[in-house]
Structures are given as structure tokens and as C-alpha cells.
PDB file of C-alpha atoms in Angstrom:
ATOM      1  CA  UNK A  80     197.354-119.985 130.619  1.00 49.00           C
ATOM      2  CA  UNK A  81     200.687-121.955 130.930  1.00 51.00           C
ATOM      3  CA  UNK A  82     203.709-119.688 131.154  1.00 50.00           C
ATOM      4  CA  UNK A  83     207.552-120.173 132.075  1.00 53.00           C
ATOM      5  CA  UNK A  84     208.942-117.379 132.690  1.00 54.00           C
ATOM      6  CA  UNK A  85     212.736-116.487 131.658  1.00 55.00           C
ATOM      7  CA  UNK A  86     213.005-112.950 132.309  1.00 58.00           C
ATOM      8  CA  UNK A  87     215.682-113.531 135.262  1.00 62.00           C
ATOM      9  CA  UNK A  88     218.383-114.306 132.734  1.00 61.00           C
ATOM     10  CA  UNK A  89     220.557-112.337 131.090  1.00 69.00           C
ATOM     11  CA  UNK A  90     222.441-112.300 127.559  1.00 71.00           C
ATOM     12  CA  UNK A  91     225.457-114.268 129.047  1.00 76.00           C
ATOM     13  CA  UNK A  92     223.353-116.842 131.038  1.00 68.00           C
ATOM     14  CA  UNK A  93     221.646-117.267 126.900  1.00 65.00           C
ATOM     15  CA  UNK A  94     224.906-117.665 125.693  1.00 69.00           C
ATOM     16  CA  UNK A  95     225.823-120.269 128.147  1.00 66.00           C
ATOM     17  CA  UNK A  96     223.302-122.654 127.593  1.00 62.00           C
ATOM     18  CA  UNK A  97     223.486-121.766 123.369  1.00 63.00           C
ATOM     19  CA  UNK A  98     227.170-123.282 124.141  1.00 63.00           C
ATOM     20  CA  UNK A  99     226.363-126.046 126.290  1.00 59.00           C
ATOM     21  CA  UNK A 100     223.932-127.188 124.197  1.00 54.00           C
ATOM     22  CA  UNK A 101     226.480-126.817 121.054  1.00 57.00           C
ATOM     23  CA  UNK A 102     228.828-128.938 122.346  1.00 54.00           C
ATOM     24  CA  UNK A 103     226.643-131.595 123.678  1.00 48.00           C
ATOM     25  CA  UNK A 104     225.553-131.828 119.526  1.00 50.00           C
ATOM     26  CA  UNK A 105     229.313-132.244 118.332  1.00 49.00           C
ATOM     27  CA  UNK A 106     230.121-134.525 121.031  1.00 48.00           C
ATOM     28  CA  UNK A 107     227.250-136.948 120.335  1.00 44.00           C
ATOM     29  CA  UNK A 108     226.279-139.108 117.585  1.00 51.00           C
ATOM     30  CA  UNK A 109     222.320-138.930 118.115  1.00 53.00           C
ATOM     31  CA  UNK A 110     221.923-135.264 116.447  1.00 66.00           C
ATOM     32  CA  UNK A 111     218.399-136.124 116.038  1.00 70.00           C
ATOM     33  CA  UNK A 112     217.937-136.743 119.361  1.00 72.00           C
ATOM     34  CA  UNK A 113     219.367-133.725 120.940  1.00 77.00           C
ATOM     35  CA  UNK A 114     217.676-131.748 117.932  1.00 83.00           C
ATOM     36  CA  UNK A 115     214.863-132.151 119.771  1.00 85.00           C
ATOM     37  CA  UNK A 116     216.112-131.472 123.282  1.00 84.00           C
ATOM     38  CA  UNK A 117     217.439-128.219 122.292  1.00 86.00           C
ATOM     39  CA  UNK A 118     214.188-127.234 119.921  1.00 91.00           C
ATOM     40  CA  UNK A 119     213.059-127.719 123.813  1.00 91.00           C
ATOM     41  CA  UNK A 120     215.212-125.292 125.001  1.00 90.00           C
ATOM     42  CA  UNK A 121     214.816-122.880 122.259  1.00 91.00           C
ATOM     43  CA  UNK A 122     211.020-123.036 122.686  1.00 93.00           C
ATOM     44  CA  UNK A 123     211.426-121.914 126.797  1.00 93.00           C
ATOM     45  CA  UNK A 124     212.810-119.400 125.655  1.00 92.00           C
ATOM     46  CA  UNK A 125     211.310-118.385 122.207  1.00 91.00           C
ATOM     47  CA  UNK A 126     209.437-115.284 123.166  1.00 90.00           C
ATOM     48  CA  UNK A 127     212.666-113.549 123.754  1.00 90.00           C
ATOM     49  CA  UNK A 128     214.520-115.389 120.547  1.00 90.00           C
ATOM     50  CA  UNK A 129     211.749-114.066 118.260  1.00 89.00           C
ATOM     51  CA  UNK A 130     212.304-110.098 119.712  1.00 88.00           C
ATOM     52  CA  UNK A 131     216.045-110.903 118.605  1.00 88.00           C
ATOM     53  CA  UNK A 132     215.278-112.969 115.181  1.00 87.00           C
ATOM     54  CA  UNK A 133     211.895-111.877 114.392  1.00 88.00           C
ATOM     55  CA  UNK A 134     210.966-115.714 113.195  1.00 85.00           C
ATOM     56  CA  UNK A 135     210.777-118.778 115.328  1.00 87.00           C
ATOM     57  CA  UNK A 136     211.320-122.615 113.037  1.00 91.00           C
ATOM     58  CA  UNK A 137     208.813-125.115 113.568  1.00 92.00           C
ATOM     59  CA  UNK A 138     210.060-128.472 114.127  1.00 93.00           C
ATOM     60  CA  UNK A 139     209.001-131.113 111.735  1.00 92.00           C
ATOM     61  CA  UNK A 140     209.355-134.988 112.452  1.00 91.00           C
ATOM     62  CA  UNK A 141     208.902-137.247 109.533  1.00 91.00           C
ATOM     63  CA  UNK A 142     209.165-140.758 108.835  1.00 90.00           C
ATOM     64  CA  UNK A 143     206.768-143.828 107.853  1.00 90.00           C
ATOM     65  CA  UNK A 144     204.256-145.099 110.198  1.00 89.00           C
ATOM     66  CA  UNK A 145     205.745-146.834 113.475  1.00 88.00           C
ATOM     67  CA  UNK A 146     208.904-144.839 112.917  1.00 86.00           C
ATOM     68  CA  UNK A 147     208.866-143.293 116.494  1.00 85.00           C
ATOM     69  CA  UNK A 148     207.946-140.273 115.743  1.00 88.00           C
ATOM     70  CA  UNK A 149     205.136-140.018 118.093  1.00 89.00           C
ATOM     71  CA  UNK A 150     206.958-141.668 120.983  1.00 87.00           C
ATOM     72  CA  UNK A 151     209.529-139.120 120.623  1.00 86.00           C
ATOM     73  CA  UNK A 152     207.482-136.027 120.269  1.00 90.00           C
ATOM     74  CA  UNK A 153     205.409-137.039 123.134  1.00 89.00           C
ATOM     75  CA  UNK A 154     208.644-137.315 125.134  1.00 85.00           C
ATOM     76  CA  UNK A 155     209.407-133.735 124.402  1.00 88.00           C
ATOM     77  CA  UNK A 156     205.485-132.632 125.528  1.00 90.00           C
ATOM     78  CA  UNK A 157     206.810-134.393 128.711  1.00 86.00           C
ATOM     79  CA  UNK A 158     209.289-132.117 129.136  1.00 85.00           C
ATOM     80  CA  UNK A 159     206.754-129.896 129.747  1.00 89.00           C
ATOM     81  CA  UNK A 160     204.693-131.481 131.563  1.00 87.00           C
ATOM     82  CA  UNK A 161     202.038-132.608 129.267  1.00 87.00           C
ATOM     83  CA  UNK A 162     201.255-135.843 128.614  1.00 85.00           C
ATOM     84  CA  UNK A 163     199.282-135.871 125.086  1.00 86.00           C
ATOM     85  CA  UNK A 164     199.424-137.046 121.296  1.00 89.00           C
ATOM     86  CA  UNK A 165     199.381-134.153 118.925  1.00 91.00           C
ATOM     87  CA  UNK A 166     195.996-132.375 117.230  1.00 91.00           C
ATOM     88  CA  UNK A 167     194.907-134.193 113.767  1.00 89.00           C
ATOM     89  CA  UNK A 168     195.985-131.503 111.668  1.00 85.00           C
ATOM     90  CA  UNK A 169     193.032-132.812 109.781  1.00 83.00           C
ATOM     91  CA  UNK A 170     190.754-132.779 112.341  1.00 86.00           C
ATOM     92  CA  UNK A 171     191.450-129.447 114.270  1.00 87.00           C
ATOM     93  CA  UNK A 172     190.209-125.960 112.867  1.00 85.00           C
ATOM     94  CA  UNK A 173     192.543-123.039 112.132  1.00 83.00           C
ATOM     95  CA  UNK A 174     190.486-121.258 114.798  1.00 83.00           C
ATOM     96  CA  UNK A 175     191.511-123.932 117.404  1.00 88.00           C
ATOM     97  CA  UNK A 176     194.606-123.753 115.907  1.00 89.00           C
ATOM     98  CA  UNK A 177     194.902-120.047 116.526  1.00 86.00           C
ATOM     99  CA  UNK A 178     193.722-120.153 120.075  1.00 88.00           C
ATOM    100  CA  UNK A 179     196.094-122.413 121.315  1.00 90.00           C
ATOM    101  CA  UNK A 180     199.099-120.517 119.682  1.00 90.00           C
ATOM    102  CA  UNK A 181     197.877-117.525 121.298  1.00 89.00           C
ATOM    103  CA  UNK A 182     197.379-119.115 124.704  1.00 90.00           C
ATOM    104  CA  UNK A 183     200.204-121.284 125.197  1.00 91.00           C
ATOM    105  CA  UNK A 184     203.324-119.626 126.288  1.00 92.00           C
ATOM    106  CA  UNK A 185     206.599-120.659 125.945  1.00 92.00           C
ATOM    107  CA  UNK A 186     205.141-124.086 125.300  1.00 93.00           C
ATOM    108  CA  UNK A 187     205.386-125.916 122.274  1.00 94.00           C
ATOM    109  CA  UNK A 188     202.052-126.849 120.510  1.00 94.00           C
ATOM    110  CA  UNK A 189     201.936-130.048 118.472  1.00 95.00           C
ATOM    111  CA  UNK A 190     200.092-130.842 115.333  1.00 93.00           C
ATOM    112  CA  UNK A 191     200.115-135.026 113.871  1.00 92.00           C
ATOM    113  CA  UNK A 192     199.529-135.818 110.501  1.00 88.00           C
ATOM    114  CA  UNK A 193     200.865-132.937 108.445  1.00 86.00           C
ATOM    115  CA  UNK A 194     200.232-133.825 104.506  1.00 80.00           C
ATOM    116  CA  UNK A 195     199.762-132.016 101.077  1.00 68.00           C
ATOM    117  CA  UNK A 196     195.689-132.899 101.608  1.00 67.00           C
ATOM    118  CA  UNK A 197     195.388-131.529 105.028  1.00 57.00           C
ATOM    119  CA  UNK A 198     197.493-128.305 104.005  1.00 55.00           C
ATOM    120  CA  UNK A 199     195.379-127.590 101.508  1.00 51.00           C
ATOM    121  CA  UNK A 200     192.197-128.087 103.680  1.00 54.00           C
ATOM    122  CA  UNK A 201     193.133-127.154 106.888  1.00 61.00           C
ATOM    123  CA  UNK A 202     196.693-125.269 107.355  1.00 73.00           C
ATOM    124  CA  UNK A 203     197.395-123.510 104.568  1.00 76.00           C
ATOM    125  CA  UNK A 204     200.751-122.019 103.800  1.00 78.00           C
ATOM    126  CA  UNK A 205     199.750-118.420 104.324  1.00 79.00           C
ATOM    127  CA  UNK A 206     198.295-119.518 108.008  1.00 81.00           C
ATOM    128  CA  UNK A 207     201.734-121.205 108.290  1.00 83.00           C
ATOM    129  CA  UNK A 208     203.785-118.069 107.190  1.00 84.00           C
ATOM    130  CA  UNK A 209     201.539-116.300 109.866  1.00 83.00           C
ATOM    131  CA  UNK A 210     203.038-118.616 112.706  1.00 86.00           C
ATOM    132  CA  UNK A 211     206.281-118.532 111.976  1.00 87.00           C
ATOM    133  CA  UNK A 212     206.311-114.882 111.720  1.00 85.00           C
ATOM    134  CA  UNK A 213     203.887-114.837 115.062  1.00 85.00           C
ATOM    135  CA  UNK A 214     201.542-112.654 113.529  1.00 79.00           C
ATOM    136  CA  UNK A 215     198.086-114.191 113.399  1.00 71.00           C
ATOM    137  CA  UNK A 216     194.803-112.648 111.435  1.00 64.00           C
ATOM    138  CA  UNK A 217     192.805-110.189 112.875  1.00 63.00           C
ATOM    139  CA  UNK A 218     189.534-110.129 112.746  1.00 64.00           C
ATOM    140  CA  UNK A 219     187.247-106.977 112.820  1.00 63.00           C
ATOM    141  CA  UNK A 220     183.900-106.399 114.180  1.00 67.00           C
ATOM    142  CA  UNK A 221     181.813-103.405 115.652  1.00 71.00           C
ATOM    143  CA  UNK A 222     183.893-103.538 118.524  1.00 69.00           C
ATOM    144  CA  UNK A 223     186.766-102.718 116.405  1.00 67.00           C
ATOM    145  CA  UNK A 224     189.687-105.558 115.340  1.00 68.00           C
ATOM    146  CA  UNK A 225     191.163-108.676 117.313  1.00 70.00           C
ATOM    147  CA  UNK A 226     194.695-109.880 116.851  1.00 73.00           C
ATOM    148  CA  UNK A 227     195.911-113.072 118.057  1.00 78.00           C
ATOM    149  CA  UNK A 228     199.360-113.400 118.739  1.00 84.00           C
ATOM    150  CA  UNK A 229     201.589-116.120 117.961  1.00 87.00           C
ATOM    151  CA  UNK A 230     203.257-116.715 121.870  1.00 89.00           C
ATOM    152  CA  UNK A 231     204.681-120.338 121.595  1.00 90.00           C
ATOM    153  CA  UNK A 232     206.553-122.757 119.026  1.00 92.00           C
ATOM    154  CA  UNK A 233     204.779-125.382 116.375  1.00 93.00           C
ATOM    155  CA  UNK A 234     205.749-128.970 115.866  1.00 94.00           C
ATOM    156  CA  UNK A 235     204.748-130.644 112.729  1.00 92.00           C
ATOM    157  CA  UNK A 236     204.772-134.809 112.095  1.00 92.00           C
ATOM    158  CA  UNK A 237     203.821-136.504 109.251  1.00 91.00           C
ATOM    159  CA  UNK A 238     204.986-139.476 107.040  1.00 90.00           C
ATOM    160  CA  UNK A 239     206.506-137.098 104.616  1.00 85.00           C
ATOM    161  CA  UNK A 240     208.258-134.424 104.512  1.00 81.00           C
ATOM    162  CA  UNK A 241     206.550-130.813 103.726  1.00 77.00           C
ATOM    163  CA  UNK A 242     209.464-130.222 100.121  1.00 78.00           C
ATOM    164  CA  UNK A 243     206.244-129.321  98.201  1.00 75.00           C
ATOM    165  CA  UNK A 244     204.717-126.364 100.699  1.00 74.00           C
ATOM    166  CA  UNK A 245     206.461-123.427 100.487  1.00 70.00           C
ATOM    167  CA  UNK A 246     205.092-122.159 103.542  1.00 67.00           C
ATOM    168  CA  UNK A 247     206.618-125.075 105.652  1.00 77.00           C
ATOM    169  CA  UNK A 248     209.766-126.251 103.602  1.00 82.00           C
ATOM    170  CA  UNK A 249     212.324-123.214 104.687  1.00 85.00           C
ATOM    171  CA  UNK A 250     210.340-122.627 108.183  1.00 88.00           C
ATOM    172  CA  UNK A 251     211.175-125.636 109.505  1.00 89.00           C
ATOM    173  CA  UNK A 252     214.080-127.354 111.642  1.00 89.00           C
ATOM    174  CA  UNK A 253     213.610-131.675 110.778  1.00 88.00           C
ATOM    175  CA  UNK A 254     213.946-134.518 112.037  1.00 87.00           C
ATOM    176  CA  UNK A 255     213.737-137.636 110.169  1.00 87.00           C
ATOM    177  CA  UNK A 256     212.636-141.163 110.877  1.00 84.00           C
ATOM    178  CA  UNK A 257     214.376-143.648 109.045  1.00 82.00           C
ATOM    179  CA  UNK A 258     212.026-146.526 107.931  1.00 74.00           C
ATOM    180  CA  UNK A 259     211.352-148.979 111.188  1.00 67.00           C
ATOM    181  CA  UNK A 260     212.914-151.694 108.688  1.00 68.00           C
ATOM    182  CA  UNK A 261     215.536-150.160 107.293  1.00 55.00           C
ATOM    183  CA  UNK A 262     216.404-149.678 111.463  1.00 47.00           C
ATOM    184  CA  UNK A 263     216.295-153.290 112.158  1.00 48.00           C
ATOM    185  CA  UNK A 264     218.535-154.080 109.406  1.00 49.00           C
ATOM    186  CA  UNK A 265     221.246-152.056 110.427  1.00 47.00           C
ATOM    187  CA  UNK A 266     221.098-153.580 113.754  1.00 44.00           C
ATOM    188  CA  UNK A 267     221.407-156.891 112.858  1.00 48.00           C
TER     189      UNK A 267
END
């Protein structure tokens, strides 16, 4: 399965890019922007963050249709080196779900069209709680039980955000879309 490895750096070489990456947000007016970047960075890395922090935030984009939102979160699968639109969160099982948080390493995994409808009938808040804590269900059989572990990031987009889920709303790091027209306006 896809890996990158970060086990030849140390605490200060962590620190370093934490700082780098701080400044480059206070310096620059597109927060959004670099939220993303650095979510990036934080992701490479997230197997060693979650031994530190025990949780890992999803990233959640939200914003009205033609927003950007998808343009933008594809450019951050490009980063590594994946050239795709997210799962239908309405479409794709929690067992698919499950198997590519457990296979992907160190690489985010993206899932379009988050709503209140599709949490209830596909990702429900204790599933969510699950990922964030990277502890997945285990299921038992008469070879004894099977765990699947939680070994990369989550990023959520929908056209609203997730205030009403409890297992989202204080997981999550966002990024909103402002309205496409409310964009033009101020450009005028």
C-alpha cells in the first residue's frame, strides 16, 4: 500500500517545519489556502502526530456548489500524487470506507458530499469518532477478532458545514468557500 516514510527525522527537524509553516500563515493573507498546504504536511506526518496527540482533525471544505472546493481538494490529492475526485460519501460503504483508512498511509483519504442525510445513512458519528480516534471496529469470527486501524487522515466536503453532527463539528479543521457570487462581487 502507499507509504511515506518519516522516520529519518527527528523532534527538532518537526519543530522546524511546525515553524516554517507558522510563519508562512501570519505572513500571508490566504489562511485558507495554506490551511490546506499544511493539513498536507500534518497528514505526512500524522502517524507520528497521533502517538504524540492521540487524535488526528479531519479537514472539512464547505461552500455552495462551484465554490472551488473540489478544484482545491484535488490540488492537495496532487500533492500526493493522486489525481482523483473524492468517494460519494453517499455512495461508498463504511466497509470501503474502512479499508482504505486502514490501507492508506500517511495519505490523506477524501470523501465529497458530506450532509446530515448521508451521515445518517452512511457515516455515522460513532464511525466518525472511530477515525478520528484511529480506532476502527473489530470484527470477530471463528478465527478470532479483526481490527482495522485508522493509518491516514480524512477530508470531508460538502455544501454545508457539519454544526449539527457531533461527531464531526469539534473533529474537524475547516475551510470555507465563500459563495462563487458573493466572490465576484468583491472583485469587481
Amino acid at each position: 500500500s502507499p507509504t511515506i516514510c518519516t522516520n529519518e527525522l527527528n523532534e527538532d527537524d518537526y519543530t522546524q517545519i511546525i515553524k516554517s509553516f507558522a510563519q508562512i500563515i501570519g505572513n500571508d493573507g490566504n489562511f485558507s489556502g495554506l490551511l490546506g498546504i499544511s493539513y498536507s504536511v500534518m497528514t505526512v506526518f500524522s502517524d507520528l502526530l497521533f502517538k504524540k496527540y492521540n487524535n488526528i482533525p479531519f479537514l472539512f471544505a464547505y461552500g455552495k456548489t462551484q465554490s472551488g472546493k473540489t478544484a482545491y481538494l484535488r490540488l492537495i490529492m496532487n500533492i500526493f500524487g493522486y489525481n482523483v475526485e473524492g468517494d460519494s460519501t453517499s455512495e461508498t460503504t463504511q466497509n470501503a470506507i474502512t479499508k482504505y483508512l486502514e490501507n492508506l498511509v500517511n495519505i490523506p483519504y477524501w470523501l465529497d458530499e458530506y450532509s446530515l442525510q448521508t451521515r445518517s445513512n452512511r457515516l455515522s458519528d460513532s464511525h466518525l469518532k472511530s477515525i478520528y480516534n484511529r480506532s476502527m471496529s473489530s470484527k470477530g469470527n471463528i478465527f478470532g477478532v479483526t481490527a482495522h486501524d485508522v493509518k491516514t487522515t480524512l477530508i470531508l466536503s460538502g455544501e454545508v458545514s457539519p454544526e449539527h453532527s457531533e461527531g464531526v463539528f469539534n473533529r474537524c479543521i475547516y475551510i470555507n468557500f465563500p459563495n462563487p457570487d458573493s466572490r465576484r462581487e468583491r472583485n469587481r
